Tab-separated table of C-alpha atoms and ligand atoms in Angstrom:
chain	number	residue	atom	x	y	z
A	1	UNK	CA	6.646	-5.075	-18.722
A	2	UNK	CA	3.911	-6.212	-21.169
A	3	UNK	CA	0.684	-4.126	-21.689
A	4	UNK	CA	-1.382	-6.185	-19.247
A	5	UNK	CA	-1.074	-6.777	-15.647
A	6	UNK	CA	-3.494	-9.911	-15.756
A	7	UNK	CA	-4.181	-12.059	-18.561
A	8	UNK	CA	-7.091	-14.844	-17.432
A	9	UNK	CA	-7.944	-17.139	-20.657
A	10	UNK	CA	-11.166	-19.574	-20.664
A	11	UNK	CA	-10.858	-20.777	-16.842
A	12	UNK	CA	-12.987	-23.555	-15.933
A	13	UNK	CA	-13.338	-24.787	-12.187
A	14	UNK	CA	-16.491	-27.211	-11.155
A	15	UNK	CA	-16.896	-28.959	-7.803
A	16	UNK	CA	-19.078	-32.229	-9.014
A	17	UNK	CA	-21.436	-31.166	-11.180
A	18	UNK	CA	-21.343	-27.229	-10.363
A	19	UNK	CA	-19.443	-25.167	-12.664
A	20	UNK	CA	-18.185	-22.523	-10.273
A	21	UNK	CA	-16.463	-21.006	-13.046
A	22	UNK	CA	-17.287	-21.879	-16.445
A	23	UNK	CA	-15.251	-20.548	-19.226
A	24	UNK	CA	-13.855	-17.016	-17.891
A	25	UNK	CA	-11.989	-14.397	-20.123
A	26	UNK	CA	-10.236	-11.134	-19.054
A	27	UNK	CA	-7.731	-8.782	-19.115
A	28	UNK	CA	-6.767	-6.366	-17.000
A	29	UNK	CA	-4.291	-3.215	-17.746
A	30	UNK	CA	-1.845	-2.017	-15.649
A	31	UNK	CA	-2.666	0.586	-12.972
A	32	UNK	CA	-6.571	-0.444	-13.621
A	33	UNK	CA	-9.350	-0.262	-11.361
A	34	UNK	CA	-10.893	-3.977	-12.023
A	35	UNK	CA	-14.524	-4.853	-10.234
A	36	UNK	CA	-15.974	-8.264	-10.698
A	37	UNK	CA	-19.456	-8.450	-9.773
A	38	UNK	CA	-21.991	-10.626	-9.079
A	39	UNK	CA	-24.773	-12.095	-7.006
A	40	UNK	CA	-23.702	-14.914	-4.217
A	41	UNK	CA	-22.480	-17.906	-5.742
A	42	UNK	CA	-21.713	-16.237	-8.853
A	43	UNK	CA	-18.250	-17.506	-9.044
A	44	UNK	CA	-16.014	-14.248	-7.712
A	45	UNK	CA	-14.044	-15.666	-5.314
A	46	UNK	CA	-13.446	-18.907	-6.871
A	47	UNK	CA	-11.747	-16.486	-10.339
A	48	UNK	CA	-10.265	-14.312	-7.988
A	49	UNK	CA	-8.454	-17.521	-6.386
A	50	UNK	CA	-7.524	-18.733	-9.524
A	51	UNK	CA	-6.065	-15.510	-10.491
A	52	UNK	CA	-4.031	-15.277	-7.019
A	53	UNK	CA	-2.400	-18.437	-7.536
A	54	UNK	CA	-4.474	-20.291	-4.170
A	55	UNK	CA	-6.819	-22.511	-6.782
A	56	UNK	CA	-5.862	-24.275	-9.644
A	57	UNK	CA	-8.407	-24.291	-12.595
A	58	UNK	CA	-9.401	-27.162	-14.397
A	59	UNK	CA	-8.238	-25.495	-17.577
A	60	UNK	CA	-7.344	-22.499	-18.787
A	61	UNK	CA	-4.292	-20.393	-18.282
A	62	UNK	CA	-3.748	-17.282	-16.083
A	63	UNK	CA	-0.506	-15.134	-16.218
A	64	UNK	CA	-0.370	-12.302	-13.815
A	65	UNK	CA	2.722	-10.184	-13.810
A	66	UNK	CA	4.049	-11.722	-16.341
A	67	UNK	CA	3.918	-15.419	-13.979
A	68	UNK	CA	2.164	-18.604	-13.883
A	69	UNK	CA	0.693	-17.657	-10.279
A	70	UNK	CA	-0.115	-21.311	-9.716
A	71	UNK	CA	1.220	-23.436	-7.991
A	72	UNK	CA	2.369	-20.781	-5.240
A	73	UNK	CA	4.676	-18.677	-7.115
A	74	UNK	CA	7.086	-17.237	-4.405
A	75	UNK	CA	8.529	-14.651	-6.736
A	76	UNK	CA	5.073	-12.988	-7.553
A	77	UNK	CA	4.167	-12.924	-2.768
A	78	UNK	CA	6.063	-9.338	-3.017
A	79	UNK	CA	4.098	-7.835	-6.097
A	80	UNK	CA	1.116	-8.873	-5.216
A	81	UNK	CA	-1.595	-8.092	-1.924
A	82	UNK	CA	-4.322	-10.385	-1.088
A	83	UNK	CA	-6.977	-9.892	0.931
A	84	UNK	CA	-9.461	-12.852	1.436
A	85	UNK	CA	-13.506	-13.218	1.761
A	86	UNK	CA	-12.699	-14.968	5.230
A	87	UNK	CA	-8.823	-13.554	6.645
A	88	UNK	CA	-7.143	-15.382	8.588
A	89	UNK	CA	-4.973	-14.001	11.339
A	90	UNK	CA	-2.196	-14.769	14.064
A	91	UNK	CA	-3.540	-15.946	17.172
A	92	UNK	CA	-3.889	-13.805	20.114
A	93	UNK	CA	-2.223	-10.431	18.694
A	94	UNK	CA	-2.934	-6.999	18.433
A	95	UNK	CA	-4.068	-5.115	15.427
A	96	UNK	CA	-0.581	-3.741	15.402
A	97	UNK	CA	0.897	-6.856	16.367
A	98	UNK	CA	-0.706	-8.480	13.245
A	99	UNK	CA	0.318	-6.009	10.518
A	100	UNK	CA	4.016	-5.965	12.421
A	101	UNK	CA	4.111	-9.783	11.512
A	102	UNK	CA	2.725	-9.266	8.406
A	103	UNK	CA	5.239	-6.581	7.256
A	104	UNK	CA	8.568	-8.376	8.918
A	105	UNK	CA	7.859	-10.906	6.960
A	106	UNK	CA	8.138	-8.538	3.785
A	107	UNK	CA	11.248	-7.083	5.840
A	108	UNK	CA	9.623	-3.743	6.323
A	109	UNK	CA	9.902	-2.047	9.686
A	110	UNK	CA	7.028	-1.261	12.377
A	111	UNK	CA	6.677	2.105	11.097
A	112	UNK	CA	5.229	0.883	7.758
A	113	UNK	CA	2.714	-1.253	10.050
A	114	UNK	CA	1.775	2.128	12.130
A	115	UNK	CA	0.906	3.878	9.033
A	116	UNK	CA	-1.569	1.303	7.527
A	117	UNK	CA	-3.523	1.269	11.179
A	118	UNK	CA	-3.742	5.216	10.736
A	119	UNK	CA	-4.485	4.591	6.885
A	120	UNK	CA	-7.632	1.708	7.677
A	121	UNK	CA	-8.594	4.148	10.447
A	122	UNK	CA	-7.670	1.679	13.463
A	123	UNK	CA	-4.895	3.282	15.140
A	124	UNK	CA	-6.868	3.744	18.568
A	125	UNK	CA	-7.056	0.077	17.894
A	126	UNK	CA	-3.792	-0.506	17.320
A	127	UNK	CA	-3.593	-2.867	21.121
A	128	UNK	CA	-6.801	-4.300	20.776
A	129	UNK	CA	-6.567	-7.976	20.257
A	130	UNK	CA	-7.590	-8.784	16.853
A	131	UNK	CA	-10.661	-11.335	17.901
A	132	UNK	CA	-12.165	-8.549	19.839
A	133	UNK	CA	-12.537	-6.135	16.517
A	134	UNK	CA	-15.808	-5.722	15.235
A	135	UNK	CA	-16.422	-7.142	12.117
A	136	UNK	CA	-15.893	-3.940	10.190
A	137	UNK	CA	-12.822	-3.175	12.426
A	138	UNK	CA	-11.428	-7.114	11.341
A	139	UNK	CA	-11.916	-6.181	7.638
A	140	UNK	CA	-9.652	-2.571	7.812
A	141	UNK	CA	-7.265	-4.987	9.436
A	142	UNK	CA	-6.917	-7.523	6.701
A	143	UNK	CA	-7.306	-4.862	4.101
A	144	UNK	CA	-3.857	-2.960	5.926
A	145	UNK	CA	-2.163	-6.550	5.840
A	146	UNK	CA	-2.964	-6.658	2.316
A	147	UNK	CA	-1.700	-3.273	1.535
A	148	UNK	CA	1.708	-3.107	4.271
A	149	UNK	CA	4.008	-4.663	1.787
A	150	UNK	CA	2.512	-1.819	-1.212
A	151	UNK	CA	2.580	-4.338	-3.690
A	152	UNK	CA	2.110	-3.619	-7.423
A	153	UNK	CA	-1.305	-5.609	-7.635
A	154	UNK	CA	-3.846	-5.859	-4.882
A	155	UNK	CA	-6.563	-8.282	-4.669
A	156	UNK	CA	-9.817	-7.392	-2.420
A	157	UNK	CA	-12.640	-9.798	-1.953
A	158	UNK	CA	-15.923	-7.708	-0.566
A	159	UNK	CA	-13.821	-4.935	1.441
A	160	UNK	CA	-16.715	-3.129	1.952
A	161	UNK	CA	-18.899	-5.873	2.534
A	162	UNK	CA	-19.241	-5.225	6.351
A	163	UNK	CA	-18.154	-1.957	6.846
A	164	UNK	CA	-20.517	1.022	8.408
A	165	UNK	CA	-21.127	4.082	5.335
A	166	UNK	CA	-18.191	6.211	6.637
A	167	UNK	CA	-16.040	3.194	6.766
A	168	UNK	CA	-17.108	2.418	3.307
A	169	UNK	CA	-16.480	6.144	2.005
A	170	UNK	CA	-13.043	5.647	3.592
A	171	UNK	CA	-11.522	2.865	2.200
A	172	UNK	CA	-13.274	4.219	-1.392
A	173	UNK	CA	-10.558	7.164	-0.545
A	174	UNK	CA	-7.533	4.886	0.077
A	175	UNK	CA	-8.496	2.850	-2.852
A	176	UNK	CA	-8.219	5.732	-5.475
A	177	UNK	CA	-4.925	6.660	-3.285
A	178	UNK	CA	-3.659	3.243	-4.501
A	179	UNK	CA	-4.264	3.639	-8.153
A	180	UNK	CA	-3.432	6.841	-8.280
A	181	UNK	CA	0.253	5.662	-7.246
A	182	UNK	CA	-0.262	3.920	-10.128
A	183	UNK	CA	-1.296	0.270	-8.457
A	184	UNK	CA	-3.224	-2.308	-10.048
A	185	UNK	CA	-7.083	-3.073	-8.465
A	186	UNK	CA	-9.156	-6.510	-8.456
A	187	UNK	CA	-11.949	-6.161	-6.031
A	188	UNK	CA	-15.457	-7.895	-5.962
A	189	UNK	CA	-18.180	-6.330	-4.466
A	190	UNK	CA	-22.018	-6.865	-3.828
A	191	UNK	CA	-22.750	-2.944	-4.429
A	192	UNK	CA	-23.429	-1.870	-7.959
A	193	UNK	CA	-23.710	1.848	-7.040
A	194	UNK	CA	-19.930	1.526	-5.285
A	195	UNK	CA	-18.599	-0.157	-8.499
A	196	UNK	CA	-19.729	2.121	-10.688
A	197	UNK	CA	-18.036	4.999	-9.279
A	198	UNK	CA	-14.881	3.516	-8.289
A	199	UNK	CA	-13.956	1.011	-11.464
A	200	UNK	CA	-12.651	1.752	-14.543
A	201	UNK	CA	-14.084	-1.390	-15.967
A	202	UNK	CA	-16.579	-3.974	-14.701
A	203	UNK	CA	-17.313	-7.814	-15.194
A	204	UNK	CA	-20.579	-8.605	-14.794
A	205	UNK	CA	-20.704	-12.534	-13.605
A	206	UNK	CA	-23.587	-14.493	-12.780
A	207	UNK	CA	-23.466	-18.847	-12.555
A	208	UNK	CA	-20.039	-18.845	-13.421
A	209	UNK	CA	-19.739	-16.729	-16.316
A	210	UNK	CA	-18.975	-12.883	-17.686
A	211	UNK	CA	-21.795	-11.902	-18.695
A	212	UNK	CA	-20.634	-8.085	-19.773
A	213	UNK	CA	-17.481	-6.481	-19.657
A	214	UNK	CA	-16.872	-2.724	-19.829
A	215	UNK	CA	-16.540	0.410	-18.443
A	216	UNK	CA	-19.364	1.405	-16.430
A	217	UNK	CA	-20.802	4.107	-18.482
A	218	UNK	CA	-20.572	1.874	-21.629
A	219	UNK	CA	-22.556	-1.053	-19.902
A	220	UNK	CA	-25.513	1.441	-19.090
A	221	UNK	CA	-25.378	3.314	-21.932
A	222	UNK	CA	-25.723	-0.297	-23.959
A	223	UNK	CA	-28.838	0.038	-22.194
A	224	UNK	CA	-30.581	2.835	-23.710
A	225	UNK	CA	-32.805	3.269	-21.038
A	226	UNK	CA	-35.349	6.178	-20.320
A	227	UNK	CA	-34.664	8.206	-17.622
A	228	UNK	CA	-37.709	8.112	-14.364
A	229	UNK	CA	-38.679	11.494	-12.822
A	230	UNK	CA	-41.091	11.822	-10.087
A	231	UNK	CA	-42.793	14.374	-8.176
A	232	UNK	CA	-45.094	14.692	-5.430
A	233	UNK	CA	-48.565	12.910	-5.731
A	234	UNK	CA	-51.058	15.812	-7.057
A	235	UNK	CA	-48.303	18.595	-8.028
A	236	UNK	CA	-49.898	18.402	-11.194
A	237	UNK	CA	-52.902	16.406	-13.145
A	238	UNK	CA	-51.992	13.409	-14.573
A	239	UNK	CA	-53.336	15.143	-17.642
A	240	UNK	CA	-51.437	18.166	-17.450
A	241	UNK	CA	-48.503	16.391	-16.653
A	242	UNK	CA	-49.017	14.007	-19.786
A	243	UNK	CA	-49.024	16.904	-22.070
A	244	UNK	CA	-45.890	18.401	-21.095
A	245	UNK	CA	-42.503	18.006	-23.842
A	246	UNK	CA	-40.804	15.150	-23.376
A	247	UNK	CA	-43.807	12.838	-21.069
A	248	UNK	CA	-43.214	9.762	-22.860
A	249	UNK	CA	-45.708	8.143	-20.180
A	250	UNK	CA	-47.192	8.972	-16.728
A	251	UNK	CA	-48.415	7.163	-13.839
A	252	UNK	CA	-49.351	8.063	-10.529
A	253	UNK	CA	-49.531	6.241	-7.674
A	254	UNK	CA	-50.588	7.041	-3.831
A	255	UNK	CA	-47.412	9.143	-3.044
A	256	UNK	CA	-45.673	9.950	-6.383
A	257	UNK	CA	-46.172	10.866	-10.154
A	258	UNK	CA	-44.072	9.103	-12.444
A	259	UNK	CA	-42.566	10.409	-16.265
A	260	UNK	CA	-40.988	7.919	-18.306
A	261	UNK	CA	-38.806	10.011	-20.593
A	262	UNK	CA	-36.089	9.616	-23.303
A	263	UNK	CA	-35.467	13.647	-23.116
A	264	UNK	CA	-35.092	15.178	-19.766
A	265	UNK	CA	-34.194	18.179	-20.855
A	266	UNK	CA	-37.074	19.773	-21.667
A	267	UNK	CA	-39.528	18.128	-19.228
A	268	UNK	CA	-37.620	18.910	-16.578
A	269	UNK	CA	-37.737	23.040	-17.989
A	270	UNK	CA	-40.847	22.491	-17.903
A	271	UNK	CA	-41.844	21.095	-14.943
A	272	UNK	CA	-39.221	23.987	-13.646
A	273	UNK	CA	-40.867	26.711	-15.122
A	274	UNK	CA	-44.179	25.311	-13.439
A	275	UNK	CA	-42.514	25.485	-10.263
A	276	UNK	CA	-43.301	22.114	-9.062
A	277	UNK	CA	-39.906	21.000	-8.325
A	278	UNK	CA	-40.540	19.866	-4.676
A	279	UNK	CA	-39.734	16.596	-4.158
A	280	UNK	CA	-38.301	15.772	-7.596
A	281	UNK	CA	-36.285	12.899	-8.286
A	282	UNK	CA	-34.583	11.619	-11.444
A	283	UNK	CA	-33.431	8.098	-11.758
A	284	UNK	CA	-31.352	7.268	-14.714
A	285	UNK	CA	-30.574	3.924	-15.074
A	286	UNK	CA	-27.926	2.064	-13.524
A	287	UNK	CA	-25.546	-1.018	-13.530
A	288	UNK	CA	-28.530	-2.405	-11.430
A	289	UNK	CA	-30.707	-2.182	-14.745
A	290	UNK	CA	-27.582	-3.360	-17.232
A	291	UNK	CA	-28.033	-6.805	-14.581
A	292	UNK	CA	-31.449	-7.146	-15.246
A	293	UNK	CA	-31.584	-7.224	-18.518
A	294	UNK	CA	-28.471	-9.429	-19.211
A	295	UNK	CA	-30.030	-11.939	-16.708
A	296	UNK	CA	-34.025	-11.324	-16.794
A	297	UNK	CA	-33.743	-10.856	-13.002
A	298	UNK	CA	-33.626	-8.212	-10.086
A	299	UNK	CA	-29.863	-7.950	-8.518
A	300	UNK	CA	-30.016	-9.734	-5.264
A	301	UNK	CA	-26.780	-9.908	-3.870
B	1	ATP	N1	-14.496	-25.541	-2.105
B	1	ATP	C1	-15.699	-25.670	-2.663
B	1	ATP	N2	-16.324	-26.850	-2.764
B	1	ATP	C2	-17.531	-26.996	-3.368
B	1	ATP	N3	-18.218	-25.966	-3.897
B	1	ATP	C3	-17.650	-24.754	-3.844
B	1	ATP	C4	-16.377	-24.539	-3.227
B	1	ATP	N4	-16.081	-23.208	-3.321
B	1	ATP	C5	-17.125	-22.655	-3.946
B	1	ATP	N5	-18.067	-23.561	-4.270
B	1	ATP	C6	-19.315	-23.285	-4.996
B	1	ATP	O1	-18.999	-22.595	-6.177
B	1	ATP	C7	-19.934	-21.567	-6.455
B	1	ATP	C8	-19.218	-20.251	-6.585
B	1	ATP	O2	-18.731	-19.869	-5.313
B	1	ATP	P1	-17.899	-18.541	-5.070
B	1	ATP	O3	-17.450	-18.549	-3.671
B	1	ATP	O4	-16.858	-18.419	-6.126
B	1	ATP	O5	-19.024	-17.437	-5.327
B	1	ATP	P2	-18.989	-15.870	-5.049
B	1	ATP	O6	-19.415	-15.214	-6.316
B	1	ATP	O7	-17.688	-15.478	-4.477
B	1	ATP	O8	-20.159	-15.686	-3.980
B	1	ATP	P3	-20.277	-14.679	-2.710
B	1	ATP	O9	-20.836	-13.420	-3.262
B	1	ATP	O10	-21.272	-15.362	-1.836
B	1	ATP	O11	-18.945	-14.536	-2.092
B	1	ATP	C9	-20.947	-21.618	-5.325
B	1	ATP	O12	-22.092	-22.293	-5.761
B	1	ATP	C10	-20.235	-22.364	-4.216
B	1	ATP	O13	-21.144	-23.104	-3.438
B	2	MG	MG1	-17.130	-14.646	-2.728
């Protein structure tokens, strides 16, 4: 076994003139937590693809496991999971009828495929026919077909893209269950706050290229960017607040007064100690800001 689970080098993929992916780079370690984000169109699925073995790049080399995943490497199907933006399923079978397929063809019994429906959260599911899931309900499914074989790598494209906050905070759980058995993660996701807390390390992509590639504390540390505390409209003067330690600037607006401030610390003793806590906030900056100022624009996903 070699120190890296997933060695991409410098792919390159364009449809006509549009460089889907445009010169990509990255490693990732074994038993890592991987997230590549990025707004629509940014080129995620079209890398993750590549890196599965289901799209060939135009150049550039990919070795995952040790394998040339492309074209369809049969010996790498066991090691590896893949769940797609857009799953496709058997026709006209249950939720448990679907991850029974799916694991007989890995040779692993029905009991394996019972334990992923109660894992995803769909075992009062479990005889409803697949095309009468919800959309949420369709998305635990694929994610348990990825998962019934427990390969060594899994790939997830937007898991939580339509699933309901408890669904979300679910599959967040079963995720760190994975890599705690000491599985390898890809995922993409729309949801900077949801990366941040479950990756180990994050690529940043936007038109087809990393644009930053580290750990998530690194990437908004890089930032060195002043903290935002607010507080009810009129809990103090905009005067009095502007003299307090550590008010690097104030605003105030209808509802709220705003401190810009490099050193919490003491502004927030004081404003403590003034006992106008109610209604305090404190926003340190997040990935959300690191994408801003790589690209000059607001994340829209
Ligand atoms: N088969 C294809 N033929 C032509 N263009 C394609 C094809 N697949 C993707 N593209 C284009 O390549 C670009 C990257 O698409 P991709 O699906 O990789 O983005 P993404 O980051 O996964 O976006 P999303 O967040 O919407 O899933 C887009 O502009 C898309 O229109
Ligand atoms: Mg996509």
């Amino acid at each position: 076994m070699t120190s890296a689970a997933i060695v991409v080098e410098d792919i390159h993929k364009s449809y006509g003139d549009l460089h889907a992916v445009d010169g990509v780079s990255f490693t990732v370690g074994h038993g890592e937590f991987f997230g590549i984000l990025g707004p629509n169109g940014a080129g995620k699925t079209t890398a993750l693809e590549i890196v599965e073995g289901l799209r060939e790049p135009d150049r550039g080399s990919v070795r995952l496991l040790d394998e040339n995943p492309f074209p369809r490497n049969v010996s790498l199907l066991p090691r590896i999971g893949v769940q797609l933006q857009a799953s496709a399923f058997f026709e006209k079978l249950t939720a448990r009828e679907q991850l029974e397929t799916f694991a007989s063809l890995y040779g692993i019994g029905a009991a394996r495929a019972r334990e992923m429906l109660d894992l995803v959260g769909l075992t009062d599911k479990a005889d409803t026919r697949e095309d009468k899931l919800s959309g949420g309900q369709r998305q635990r499914l694929s994610i348990a077909c990825a998962l019934v074989h427990d390969p060594d790598v899994v790939f997830l494209d937007e898991p939580t893209a339509a699933l309901d906050p408890q669904a979300r905070r679910n599959l967040w759980d079963v995720l760190r269950a994975i890599q705690a058995r000491g599985k390898t993660i890809v995922y993409t996701t729309h949801y900077l706050d949801e990366a941040e807390i479950l990756c180990d390390r994050v690529a940043i992509m936007d038109r087809g290229r990393i644009l930053a590639l580290d750990t998530p504390a690194a990437l908004v540390r890089g930032l060195d960017a002043p903290a935002r505390i607010t507080l009810d409209r009129g809990a103090l003067t905009t005067a009095d607040a502007a003299a307090l330690p550590g008010a690097d600037e104030v605003s105030e607006d209808d509802q709220a007064l705003t401190f810009v401030t490099r050193t919490p610390a003491p502004l927030l003793t004081a404003l403590a100690e003034r006992g106008v806590l109610d209604g305090l906030q404190v926003r340190t900056a997040t990935l959300e800001d690191v994408f801003l100022q790589l690209t000059g624009r607001e994340y829209r996903a």
